[in-house]
Structure formats: structure tokens, C-alpha cells
Coordinates of C-alpha atoms and ligand atoms in Angstrom, one line a residue:
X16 CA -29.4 0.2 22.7
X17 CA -26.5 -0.1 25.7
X18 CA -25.9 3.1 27.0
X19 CA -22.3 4.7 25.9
X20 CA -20.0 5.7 28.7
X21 CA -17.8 8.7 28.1
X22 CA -16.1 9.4 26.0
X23 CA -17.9 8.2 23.4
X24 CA -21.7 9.5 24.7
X25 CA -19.8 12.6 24.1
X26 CA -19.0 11.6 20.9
X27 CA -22.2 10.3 20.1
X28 CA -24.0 13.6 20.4
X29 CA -21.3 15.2 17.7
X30 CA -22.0 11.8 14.9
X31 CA -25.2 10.3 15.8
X32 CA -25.4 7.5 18.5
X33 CA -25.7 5.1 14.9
X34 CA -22.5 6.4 14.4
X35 CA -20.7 5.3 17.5
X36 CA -20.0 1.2 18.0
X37 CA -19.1 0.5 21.0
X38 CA -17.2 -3.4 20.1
X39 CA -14.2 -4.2 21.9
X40 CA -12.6 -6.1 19.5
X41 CA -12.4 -6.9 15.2
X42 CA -11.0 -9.6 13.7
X43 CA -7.8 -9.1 11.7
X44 CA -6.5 -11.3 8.8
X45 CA -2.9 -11.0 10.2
X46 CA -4.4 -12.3 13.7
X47 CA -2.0 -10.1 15.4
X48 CA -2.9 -9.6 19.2
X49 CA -6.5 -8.2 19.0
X50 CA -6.3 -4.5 20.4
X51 CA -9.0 -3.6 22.6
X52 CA -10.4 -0.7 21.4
X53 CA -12.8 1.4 23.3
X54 CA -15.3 1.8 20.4
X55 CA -15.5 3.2 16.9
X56 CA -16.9 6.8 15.9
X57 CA -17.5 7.3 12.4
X58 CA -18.1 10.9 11.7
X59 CA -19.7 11.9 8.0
X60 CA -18.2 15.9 7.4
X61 CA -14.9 17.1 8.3
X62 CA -16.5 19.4 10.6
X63 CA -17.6 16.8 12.8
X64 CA -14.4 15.2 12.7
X65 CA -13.0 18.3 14.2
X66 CA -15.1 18.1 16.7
X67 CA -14.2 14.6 17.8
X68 CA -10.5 15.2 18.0
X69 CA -11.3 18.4 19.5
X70 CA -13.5 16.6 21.9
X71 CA -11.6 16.4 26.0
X72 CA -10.6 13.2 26.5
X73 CA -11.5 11.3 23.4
X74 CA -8.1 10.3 22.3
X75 CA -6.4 8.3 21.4
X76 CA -7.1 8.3 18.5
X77 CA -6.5 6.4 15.9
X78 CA -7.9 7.1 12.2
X79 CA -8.5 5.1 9.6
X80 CA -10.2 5.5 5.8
X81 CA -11.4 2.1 4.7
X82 CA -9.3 0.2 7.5
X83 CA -8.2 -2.7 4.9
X84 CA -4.5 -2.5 5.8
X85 CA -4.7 -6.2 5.3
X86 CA -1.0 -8.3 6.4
X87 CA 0.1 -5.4 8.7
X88 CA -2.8 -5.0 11.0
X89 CA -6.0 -4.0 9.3
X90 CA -8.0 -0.9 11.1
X91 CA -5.7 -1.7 14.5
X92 CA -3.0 0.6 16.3
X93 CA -0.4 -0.8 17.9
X94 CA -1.7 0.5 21.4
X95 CA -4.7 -0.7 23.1
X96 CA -7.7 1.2 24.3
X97 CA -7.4 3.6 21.4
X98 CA -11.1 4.8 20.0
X99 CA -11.2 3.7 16.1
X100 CA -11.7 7.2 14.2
X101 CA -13.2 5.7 11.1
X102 CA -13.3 8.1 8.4
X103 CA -15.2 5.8 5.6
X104 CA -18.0 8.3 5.9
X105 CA -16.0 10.8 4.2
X106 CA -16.2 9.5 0.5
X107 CA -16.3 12.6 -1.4
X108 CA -14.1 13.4 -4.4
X109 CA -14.8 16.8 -4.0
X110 CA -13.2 18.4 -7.2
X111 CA -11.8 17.0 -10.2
X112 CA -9.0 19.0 -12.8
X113 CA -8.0 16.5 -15.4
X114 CA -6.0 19.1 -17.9
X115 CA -3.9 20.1 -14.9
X116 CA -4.0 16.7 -13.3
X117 CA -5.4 16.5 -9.6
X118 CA -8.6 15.3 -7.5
X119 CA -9.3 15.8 -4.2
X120 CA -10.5 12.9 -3.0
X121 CA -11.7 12.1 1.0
X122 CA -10.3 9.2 3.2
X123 CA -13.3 6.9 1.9
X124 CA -12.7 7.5 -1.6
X125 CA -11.4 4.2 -3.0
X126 CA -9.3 3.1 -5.7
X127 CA -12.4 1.4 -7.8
X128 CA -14.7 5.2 -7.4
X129 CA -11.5 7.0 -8.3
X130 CA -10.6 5.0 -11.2
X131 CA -14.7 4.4 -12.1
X132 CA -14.9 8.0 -12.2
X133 CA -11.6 8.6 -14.7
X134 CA -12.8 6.2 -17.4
X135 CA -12.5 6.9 -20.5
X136 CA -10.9 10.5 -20.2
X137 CA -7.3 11.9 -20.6
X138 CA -6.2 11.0 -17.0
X139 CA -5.5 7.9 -14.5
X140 CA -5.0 7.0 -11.1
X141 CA -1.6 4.9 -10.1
X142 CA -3.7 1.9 -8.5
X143 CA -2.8 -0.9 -6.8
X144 CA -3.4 -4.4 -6.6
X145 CA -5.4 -4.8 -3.4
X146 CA -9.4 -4.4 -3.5
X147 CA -11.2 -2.1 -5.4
X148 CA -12.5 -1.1 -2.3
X149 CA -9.3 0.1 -0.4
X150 CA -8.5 4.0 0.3
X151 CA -6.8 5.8 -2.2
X152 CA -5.4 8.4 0.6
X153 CA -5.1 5.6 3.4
X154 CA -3.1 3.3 1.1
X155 CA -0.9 6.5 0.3
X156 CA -0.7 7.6 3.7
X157 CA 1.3 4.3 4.9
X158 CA 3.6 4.9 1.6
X159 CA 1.8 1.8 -0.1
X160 CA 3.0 1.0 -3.4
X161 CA 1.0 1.3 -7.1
X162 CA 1.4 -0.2 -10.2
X163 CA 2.8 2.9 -11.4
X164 CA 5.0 3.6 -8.9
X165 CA 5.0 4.0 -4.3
X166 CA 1.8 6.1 -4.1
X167 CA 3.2 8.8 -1.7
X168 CA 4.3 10.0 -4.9
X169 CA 0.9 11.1 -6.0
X170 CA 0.2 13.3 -2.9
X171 CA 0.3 17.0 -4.0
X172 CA -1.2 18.2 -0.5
X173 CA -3.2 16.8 2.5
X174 CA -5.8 18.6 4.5
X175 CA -5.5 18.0 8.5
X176 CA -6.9 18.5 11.2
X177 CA -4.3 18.6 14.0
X178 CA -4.8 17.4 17.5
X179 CA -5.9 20.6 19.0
X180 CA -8.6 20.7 16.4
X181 CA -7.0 23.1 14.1
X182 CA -7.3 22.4 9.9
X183 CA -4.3 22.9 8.0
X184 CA -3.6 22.6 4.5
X185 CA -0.1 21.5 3.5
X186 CA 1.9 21.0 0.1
X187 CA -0.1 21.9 -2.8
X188 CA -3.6 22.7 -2.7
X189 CA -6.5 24.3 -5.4
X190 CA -6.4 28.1 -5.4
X191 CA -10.1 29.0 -5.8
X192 CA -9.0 32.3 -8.0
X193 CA -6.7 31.4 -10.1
X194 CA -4.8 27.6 -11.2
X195 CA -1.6 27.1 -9.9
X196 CA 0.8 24.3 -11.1
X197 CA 0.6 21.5 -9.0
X198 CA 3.7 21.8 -6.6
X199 CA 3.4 19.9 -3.4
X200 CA 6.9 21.0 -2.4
X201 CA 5.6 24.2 -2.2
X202 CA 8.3 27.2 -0.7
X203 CA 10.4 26.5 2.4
X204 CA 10.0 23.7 4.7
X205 CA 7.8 20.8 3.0
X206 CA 5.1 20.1 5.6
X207 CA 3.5 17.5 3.9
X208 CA 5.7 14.5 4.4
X209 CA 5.2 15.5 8.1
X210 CA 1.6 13.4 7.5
X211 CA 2.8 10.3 6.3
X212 CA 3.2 7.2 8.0
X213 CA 2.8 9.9 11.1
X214 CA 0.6 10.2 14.7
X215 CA 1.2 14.1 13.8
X216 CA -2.8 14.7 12.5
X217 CA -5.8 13.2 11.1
X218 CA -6.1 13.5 7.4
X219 CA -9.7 14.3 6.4
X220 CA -8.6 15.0 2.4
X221 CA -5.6 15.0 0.1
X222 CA -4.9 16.6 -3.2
X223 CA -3.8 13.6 -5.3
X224 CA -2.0 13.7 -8.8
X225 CA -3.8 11.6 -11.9
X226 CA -1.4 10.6 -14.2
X227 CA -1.6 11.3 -17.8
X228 CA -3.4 8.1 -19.8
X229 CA -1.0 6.3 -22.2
X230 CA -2.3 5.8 -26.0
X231 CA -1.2 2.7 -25.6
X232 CA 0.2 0.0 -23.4
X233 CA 1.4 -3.6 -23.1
X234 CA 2.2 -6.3 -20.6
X235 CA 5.4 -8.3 -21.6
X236 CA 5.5 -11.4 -20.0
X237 CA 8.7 -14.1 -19.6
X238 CA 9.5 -16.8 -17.5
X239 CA 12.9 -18.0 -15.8
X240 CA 13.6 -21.0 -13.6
X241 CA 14.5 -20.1 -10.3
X242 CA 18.2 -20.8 -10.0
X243 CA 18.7 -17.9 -12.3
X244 CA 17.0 -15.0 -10.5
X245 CA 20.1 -13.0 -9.7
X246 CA 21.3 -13.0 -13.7
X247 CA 17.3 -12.3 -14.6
X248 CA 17.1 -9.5 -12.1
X249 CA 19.9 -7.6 -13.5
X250 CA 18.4 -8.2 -16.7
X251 CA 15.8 -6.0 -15.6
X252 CA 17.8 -3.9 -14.1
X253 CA 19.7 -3.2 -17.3
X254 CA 16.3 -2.4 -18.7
X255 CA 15.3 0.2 -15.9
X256 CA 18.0 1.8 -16.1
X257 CA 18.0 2.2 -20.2
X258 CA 14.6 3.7 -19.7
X259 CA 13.0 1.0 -21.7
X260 CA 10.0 -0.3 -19.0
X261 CA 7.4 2.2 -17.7
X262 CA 5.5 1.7 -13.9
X263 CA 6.8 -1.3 -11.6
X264 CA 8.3 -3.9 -13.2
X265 CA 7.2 -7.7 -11.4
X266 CA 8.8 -10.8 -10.1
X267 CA 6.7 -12.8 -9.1
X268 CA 7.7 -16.1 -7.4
X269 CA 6.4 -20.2 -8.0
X270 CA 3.2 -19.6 -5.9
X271 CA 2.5 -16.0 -6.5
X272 CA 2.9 -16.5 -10.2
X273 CA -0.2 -18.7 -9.9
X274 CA -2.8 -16.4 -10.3
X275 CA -1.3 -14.8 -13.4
X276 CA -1.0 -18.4 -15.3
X277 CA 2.6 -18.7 -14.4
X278 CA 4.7 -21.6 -15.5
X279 CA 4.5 -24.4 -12.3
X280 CA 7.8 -24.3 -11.4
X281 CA 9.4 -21.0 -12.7
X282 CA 9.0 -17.4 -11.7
X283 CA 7.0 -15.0 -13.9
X284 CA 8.0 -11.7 -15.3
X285 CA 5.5 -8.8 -16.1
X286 CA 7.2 -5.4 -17.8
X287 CA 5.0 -2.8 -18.9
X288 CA 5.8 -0.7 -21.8
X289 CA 3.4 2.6 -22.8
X290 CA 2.7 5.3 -24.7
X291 CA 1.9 6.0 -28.2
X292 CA 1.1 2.9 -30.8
X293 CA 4.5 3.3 -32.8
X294 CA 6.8 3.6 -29.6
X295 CA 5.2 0.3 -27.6
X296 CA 5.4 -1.7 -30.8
X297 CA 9.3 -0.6 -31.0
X298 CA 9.8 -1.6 -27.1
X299 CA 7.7 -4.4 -27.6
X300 CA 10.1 -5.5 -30.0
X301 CA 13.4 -4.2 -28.1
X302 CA 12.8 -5.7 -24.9
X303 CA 11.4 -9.1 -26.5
X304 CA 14.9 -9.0 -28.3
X305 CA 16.7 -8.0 -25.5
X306 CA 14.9 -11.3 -23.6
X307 CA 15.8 -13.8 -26.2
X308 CA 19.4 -12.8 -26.3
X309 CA 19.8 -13.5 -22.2
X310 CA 19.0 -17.0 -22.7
X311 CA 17.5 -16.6 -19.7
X312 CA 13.7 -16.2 -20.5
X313 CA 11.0 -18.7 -21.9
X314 CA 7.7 -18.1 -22.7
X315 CA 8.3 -14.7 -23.7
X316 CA 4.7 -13.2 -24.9
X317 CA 3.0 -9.7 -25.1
X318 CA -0.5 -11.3 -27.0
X319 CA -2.2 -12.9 -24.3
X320 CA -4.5 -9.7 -23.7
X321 CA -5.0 -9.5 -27.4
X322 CA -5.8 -13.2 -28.2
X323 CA -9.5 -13.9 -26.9
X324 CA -8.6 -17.7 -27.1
X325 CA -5.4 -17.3 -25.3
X326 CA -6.1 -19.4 -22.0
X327 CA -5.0 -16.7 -20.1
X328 CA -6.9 -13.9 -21.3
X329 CA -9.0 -12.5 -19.0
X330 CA -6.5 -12.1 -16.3
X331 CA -3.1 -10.5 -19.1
X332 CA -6.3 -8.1 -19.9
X333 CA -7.0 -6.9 -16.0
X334 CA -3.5 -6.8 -15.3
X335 CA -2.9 -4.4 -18.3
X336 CA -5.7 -2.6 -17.5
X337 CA -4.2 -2.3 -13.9
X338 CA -1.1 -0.6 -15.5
X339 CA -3.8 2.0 -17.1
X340 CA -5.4 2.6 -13.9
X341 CA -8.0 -0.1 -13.7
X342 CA -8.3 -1.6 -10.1
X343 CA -10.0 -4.3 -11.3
X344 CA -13.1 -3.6 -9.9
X345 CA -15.0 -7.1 -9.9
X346 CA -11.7 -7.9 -7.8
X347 CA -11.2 -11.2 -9.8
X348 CA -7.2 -11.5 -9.5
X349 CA -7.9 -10.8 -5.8
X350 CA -10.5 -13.3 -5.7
X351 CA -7.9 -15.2 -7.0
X352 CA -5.3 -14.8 -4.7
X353 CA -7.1 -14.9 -1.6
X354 CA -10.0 -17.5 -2.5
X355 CA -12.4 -14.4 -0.9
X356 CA -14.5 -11.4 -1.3
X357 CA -13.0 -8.5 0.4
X358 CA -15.5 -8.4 2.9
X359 CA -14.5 -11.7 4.6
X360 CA -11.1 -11.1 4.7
X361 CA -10.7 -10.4 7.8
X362 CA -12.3 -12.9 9.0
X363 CA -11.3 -16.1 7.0
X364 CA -8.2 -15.3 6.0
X365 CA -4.9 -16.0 7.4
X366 CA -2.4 -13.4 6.2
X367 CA 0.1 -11.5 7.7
X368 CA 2.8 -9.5 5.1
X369 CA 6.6 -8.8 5.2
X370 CA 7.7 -5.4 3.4
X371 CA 11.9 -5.0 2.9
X372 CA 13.4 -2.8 0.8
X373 CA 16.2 -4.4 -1.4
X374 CA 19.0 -3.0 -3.1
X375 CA 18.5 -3.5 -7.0
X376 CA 21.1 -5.8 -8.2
X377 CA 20.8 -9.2 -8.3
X378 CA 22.9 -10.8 -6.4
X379 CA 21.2 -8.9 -3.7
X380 CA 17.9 -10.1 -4.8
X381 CA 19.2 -13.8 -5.2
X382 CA 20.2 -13.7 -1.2
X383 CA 16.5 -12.3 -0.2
X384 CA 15.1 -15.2 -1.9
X385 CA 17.3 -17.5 0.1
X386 CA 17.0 -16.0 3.2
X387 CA 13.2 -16.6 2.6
X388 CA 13.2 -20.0 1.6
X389 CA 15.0 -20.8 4.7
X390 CA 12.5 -19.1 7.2
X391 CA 10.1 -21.0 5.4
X392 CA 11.9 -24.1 5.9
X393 CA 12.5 -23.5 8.9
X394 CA 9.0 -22.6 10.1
X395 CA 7.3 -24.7 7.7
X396 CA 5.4 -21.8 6.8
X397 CA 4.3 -21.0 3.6
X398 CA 5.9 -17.8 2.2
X399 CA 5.4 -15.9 -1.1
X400 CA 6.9 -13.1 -2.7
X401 CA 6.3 -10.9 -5.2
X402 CA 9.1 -8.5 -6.1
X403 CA 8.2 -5.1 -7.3
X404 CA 10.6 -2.5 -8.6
X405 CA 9.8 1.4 -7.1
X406 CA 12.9 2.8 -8.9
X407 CA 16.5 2.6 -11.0
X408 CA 17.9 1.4 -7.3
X409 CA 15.0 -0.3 -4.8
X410 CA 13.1 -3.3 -4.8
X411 CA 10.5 -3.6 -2.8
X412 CA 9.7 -7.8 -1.6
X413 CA 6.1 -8.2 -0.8
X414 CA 6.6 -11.6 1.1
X415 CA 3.0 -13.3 2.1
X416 CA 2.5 -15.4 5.0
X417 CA -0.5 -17.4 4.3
X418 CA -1.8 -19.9 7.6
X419 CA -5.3 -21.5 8.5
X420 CA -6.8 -19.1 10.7
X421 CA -8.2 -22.7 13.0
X422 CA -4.9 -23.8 13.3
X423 CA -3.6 -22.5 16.7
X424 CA 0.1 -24.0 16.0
X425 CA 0.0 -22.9 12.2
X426 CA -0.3 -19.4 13.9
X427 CA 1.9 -19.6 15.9
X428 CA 4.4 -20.6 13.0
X429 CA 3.8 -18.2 11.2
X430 CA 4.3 -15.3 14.0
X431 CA 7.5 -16.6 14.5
X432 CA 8.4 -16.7 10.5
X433 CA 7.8 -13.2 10.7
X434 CA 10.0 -12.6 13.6
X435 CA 12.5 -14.3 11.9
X436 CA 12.1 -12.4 8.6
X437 CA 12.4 -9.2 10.3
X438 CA 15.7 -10.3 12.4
X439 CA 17.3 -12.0 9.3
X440 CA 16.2 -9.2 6.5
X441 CA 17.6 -6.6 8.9
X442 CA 20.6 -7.9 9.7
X443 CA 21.3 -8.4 5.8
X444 CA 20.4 -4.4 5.0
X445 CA 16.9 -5.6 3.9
X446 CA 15.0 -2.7 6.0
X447 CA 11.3 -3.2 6.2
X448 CA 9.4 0.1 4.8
X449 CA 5.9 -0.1 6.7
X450 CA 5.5 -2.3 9.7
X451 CA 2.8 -4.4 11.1
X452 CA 0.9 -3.9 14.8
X453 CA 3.2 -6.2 16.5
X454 CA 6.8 -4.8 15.3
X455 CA 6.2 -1.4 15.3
X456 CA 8.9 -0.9 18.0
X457 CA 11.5 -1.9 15.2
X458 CA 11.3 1.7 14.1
X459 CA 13.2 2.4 16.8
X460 CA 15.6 -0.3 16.0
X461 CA 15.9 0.6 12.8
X462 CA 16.5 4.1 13.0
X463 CA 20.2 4.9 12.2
X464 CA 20.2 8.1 14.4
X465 CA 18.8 7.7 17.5
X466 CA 18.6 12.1 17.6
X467 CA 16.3 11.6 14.6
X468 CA 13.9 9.7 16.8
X469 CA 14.0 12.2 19.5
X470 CA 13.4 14.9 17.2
X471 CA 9.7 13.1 15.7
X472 CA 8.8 12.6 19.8
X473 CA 9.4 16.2 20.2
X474 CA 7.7 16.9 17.2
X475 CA 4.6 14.8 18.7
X476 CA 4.9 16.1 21.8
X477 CA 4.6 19.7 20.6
X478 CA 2.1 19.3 18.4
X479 CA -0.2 16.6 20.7
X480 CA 0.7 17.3 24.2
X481 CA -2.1 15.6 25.6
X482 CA -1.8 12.2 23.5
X483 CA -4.7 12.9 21.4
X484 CA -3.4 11.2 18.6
X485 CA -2.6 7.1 18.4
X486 CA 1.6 6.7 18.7
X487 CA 1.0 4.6 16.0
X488 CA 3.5 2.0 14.0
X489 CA 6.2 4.8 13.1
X490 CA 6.2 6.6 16.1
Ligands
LIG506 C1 -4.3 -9.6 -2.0 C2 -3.8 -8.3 -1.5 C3 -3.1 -7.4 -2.3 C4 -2.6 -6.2 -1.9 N1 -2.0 -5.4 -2.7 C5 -1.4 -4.3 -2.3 C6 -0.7 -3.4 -3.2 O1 -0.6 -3.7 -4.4 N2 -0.1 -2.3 -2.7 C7 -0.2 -2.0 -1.4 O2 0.3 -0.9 -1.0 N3 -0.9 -2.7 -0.5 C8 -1.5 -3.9 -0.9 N4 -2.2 -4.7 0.0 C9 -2.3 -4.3 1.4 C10 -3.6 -3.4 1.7 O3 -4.8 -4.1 1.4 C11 -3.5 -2.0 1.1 O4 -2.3 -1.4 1.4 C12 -4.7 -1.1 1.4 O5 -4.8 -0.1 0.5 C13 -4.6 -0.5 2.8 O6 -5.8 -0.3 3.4 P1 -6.7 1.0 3.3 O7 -6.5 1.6 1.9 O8 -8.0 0.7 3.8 O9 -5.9 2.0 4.3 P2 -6.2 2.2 5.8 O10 -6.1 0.9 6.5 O11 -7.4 3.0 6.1 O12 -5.0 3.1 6.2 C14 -3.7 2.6 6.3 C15 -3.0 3.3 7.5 O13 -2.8 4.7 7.2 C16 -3.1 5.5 8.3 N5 -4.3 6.4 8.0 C17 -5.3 6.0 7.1 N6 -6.1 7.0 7.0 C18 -5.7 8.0 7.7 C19 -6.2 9.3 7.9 N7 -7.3 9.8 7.3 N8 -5.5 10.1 8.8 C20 -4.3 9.7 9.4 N9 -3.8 8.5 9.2 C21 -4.5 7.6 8.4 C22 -3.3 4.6 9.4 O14 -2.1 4.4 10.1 C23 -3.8 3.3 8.8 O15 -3.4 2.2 9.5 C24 -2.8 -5.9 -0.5 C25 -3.4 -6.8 0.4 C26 -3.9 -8.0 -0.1 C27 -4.6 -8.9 0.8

């Protein structure tokens, strides 16, 4: 075995010299400039991650749970020579309430143990649509979203441990004596945003909410050709606001309808509906109403998960089954989408992932989809969106970049499609909400008060004088 140079011998003697890699480099399926990192330290209790950050001279650093932050940057930080705290180790879901609704879960919890452990009982866990094997708390840290709704949503409280070393619970967190409703507001100040998409302290648990199981549930699907997207969007919208859908209603475009047996041609329309028998037949029947009368929709169908011949079966049933908390553990639509296991995604895959906000109304929605189209044209780069609806008023796009990872200028292209979806996005309103390694100085940019952004550096500097602590993408 080499021989570790400090300060990772150091760190060594705290996890286990099995425990400390020292690789310079990882591949990443965005195949944004490789970081160098000085090693990776993978620490199994929260006690020993303490003594890591607490360690002299081991920052930065910069944590991670299962590192799949695939599109933006995987496990990387923006900065080079950081040490990769990976906290995979800690996969504990240490407690479980499901008549009052939490689980505290560890960063290397993912959504398929979560979910695997929920089966069949009165509660669920809002999952998402990337592997089975991503974080639950890492996915919720960067604000990622779930088919239910943006999974910061589901954080009742975080445990840290802060840059000096120091654990602190905030929000919400079990009271050993007695239950206490689940409040992550708590009184006063609310600390636990502080966490999020932050360089402010390593997150080594989180109190998460599980969602109450529906009785029932259904997947309405409906197709529209594209020229119409604007009049079909507000269609939806009408419906969101009426209260008639339940989690995120889906757009999905001509190549990411694919993998969900869309229409060549047309985009593809999933709205969930839930709760008892009697009240999803009636909204069944409402919003497939509602659809006709547009004139906008074809194909409209809620019986592909309930017809075993439908052609389209098996994937209507794990996309309902998605909406009930079911990551889809085999990873089949992911399989799917990327034509690879998990594992190898990194490594064969080109990908590298837009996130804008847009405003809910369709004409809005219309102009995103044409300032896409023409980077794309531009570029000649592939791009694919899928639009997903967080609220009665935001849109999030998930726009794919997909290039062949041999294919120096294909690369190339499609670094500069990106730059060009962040300059063009942003200069229509269309605000990214997570960023990748390479643009995280646009939170700067984007920042409306420039006093805010001095305030989070003096915030960081308080708290992590001596830079223990990755800047990060948000810093
Ligand atoms: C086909 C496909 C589908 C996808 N679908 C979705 C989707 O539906 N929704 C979605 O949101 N994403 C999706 N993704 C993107 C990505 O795979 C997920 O967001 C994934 O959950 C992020 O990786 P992770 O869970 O391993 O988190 P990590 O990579 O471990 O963490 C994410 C970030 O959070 C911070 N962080 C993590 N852990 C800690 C900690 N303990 N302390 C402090 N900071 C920490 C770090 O900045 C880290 O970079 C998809 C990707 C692909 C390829």
C-alpha cells in the first residue's frame, strides 16, 4: 500500500487506512473539468466524522452521501484539491414513526432502502426518478425535486456537525420523552434552511417526513402535438390550480416521452390523481372530461397500469408506483433512459443537466421550449426536457444534454449549449435552481441583492474561519 501523506495519514488513523483512497481524479458523466481532489475518507459513525472535520488541516472538505449528483457534477466541488468526505458509510435509518410520520435516515440511506423498508404500511417516501440507489438526504440537500413535490419539503430537521466539530441539531428533531408534532420551523429563527444547498456544515442525519399512503392512485396520461404546448400548459395549469391533480404533474417532450411509450412526435402528459377509490374514479373522470373538451389532447388513457396486455404496461405500472413511493428499484425506466446500470454512469455516460425555474403560464412555458430548440440548433446538440410542476406558480425544466463521451468536439458542443442555456434562460427570467461544478459562480450573478451575498460569506466566515468546509456551488 502507498504510504498517505498528511492530511490524510491523519485521517487514516481516525477511519481505517481502507477507508482512505488516495485517487486524484473520478470520472463524471457531465465531464466537467475533473477536480483534483486530494483523496477520499470515508468514515462509518458520526463520531468519526467529527473527528475528520475536527481534524487540523484536513479541509476542505467537501461531503457527499452517495455522490450520484449526475448532470451537475457528480461527488465533485467546484474547487480543486478539496478531500472527498464520503459519507456512504453512514446508511442507518436509525428510527422509524410511521403514525406521526418521520424517519431518520443517514446520508447513505437511499431512496430504494427507504422506500423497501415502507412497503406495504400506512406511510411513503416522496421519491424521485433517478436510481434507486441515490441519497434520500443528499438529493434533499441540493433542493432536488420528487414525484410528490421539491424534496426540501420533506426535511423536518438535520443533524450537523459544524466546522469546528461541534453537532447541532436544527428544525425538528425526536424528543426521547415524549412525541412532539413534527414542526421543523420550530420557535424563532429557522436554522435548518441554513444547511441546504450550503458550505455551512456536514450533515451526518436528517429527520425526513413520510407522506401518508393514498388508498388509491392513478396515472392519467394524454398527448398533444407540440405547436400547442402553451394552450396545453395552461390546461394544466387550470387544473393545479382547481385542486384536481395530486404530486408533480409532467411534460415530457418528443425524446423524453420515449421511455414512457410516448406518441413519436407529440409530447406526453402524466397527471396523477389519489386518494380513496370513490374520489380517483370521480377525478379520473373530471379531468378525462376536462381533456376531451380542450380539443387539445389525444390518447387520453388512465388503463395502461390496469390492462396486463396493454403494450405499455410494465412501465404506466412503475411510474404509478413512483407516485406511491416506489423508486423503482430494478431501475428499469432508468435503464431506459440512460441505456446503463447506475454503476457505469459515470463512466459511459455523457450527460450534463440544465435546471430553470419557469413561471407557470404557458406562454411562458411555450418561449422555454423555443429558447431550447434554438441552442440545440444552434449547437447541434441534443437537448431534452422534461417539465415538472413544484407548485400552483413554478415549473421546474429538467433540460438533458446527452453527448458521446469519445467525441472530443461533441463535448465540446455540448459545454457550450450549456453556456448558452444559462446566458439565454437568465436573461428571459428563467433562473437556474441548482447549478453544476462549472457555473457555480452564477450564484453570484444571479443574486438580486449583492448585500445578501455578503451576508452568506459572513455567515461562512463566522461559522468556518479556517475554510474547513468546501465553498461549494451556492457559496
Ligand atoms: C436518469 C436520471 C434521472 C434523474 N432524476 C432526478 C429526479 O427525479 N430528481 C432529482 O432531483 N434529480 C434527479 N437526477 C439527478 C441526480 O441523480 C439526483 O439528484 C441524485 O439524488 C443526487 O445524487 P445523490 O443523491 O447521490 O446526492 P449527493 O451527490 O451525495 O449530494 C448532492 C449534493 O448535496 C450536498 N451534500 C450531500 N450530502 C451532504 C452532506 N451529508 N452534508 C452536506 N452536504 C451534502 C453536496 O453538495 C452534494 O454535491 C437524475 C439523474 C439521472 C441521470
Amino acid at each position: 500500500m502507498t504510504e498517505l501523506t498528511p492530511p490524510l495519514d491523519a485521517l487514516a488513523r481516525i477511519v481505517g487506512p481502507e477507508n482512505v483512497l488516495s485517487e486524484p481524479d473520478r470520472p463524471n458523466t457531465g465531464m466537467f473539468r475533473t477536480r483534483r481532489i486530494r483523496g477520499v475518507v470515508r468514515p462509518a459513525t458520526v463520531d468519526e466524522a467529527r473527528q475528520v472535520v475536527a481534524t487540523p488541516g484536513a479541509g476542505p472538505l467537501h461531503a457527499i452521501s452517495t455522490g450520484r449528483n449526475w448532470g451537475l457534477g457528480s461527488h465533485h466541488a467546484p474547487q480543486d484539491d478539496a478531500v472527498l468526505l464520503d459519507l456512504g458509510r453512514l446508511a442507518a435509518v436509525r428510527e422509524i414513526d410511521l403514525t406521526a410520520g418521520w424517519a431518520v435516515v443517514e446520508p447513505g440511506v437511499t431512496q430504494g432502502m427507504l422506500s423497501e423498508l415502507l412497503d406495504g404500511t400506512e406511510r411513503m417516501v416522496n421519491v424521485t426518478v433517478s436510481a434507486a440507489e441515490t441519497s434520500v438526504l443528499g438529493n434533499a440537500l441540493d433542493r432536488g425535486s420528487g414525484l410528490r413535490h421539491q424534496r426540501v419539503h420533506d426535511l423536518a430537521g438535520l443533524e450537523v456537525v459544524l466546522p469546528d466539530g461541534e453537532l447541532v441539531r436544527v428544525g425538528w428533531w425526536p424528543d426521547r420523552e415524549k412525541a412532539t408534532p413534527v414542526y421543523p420551523h420550530g420557535l424563532g429563527p429557522s436554522l435548518l434552511q441554513l444547511f441546504v444547498q450550503s458550505s455551512f456544515g456536514v450533515v451526518t442525519a436528517a429527520a425526513i417526513r413520510l407522506l401518508p399512503r393514498p388508498e388509491a392512485l392513478r396515472v392519467i396520461r394524454m398527448a398533444f402535438e407540440p405547436d400547442v404546448l402553451d394552450h396545453a400548459a395552461d390546461a394544466l395549469r387550470r387544473w393545479v390550480h382547481q385542486g384536481l391533480v395530486r404530486g408533480v404533474p409532467k411534460i415530457f417532450d418528443q425524446i423524453t416521452s420515449r421511455p414512457y411509450g410516448g406518441d413519436p412526435g407529440k409530447y406526453l402528459v402524466h397527471v396523477c390523481v389519489d386518494g380513496t377509490t370513490e374520489s380517483v374514479a370521480a377525478l379520473v373522470r373530471v379531468i378525462t372530461a376536462e381533456a376531451r373538451a380542450t380539443g387539445l389532447f389525444s390518447g387520453i388513457s388512465h388503463t395502461e397500469a390496469t390492462e396486463p396486455a396493454h403494450p405499455n404496461h410494465e412501465t404506466a405500472v412503475l411510474v404509478e408506483r413512483g407516485y406511491a413511493g416506489d423508486p423503482d428499484v430494478r431501475n428499469t425506466v432508468f435503464e431506459a433512459k440512460t441505456g446503463h446500470a447506475p454503476a457505469e454512469v459515470d463512466e459511459k455516460i455523457g450527460l450534463a443537466s440544465f435546471l430553470p425555474l419557469i413561471p407557470f403560464n404557458g406562454k411562458k412555458i411555450a418561449l422555454a421550449d423555443r429558447l431550447l430548440r434554438e441552442v440545440s440548433e444552434q449547437t447541434g446538440v441534443r437537448a431534452a426536457t422534461t417539465l415538472h410542476v413544484l407548485d400552483q406558480d413554478v415549473v421546474e425544466s429538467v433540460v438533458g444534454l446527452r453527448f458521446d463521451r469519445d467525441d472530443e468536439a461533441g463535448v465540446a458542443a455540448a459545454h457550450r449549449a450549456l453556456d448558452l442555456l444559462y446566458q439565454r434562460f437568465t436573461a428571459a427570467g428563467f433562473i437556474p435552481y441548482r447549478l453544476d461544478v462549472d457555473h457555480a459562480d452564477w450564484r453570484e450573478r444571479l443574486h438580486t441583492d449583492p448585500a445578501a451575498t455578503a451576508l452568506t460569506r459572513r455567515l461562512k466566515n463566522f461559522l468556518d474561519p479556517d475554510g474547513t468546509i468546501v465553498h461549494g456551488r451556492y457559496h
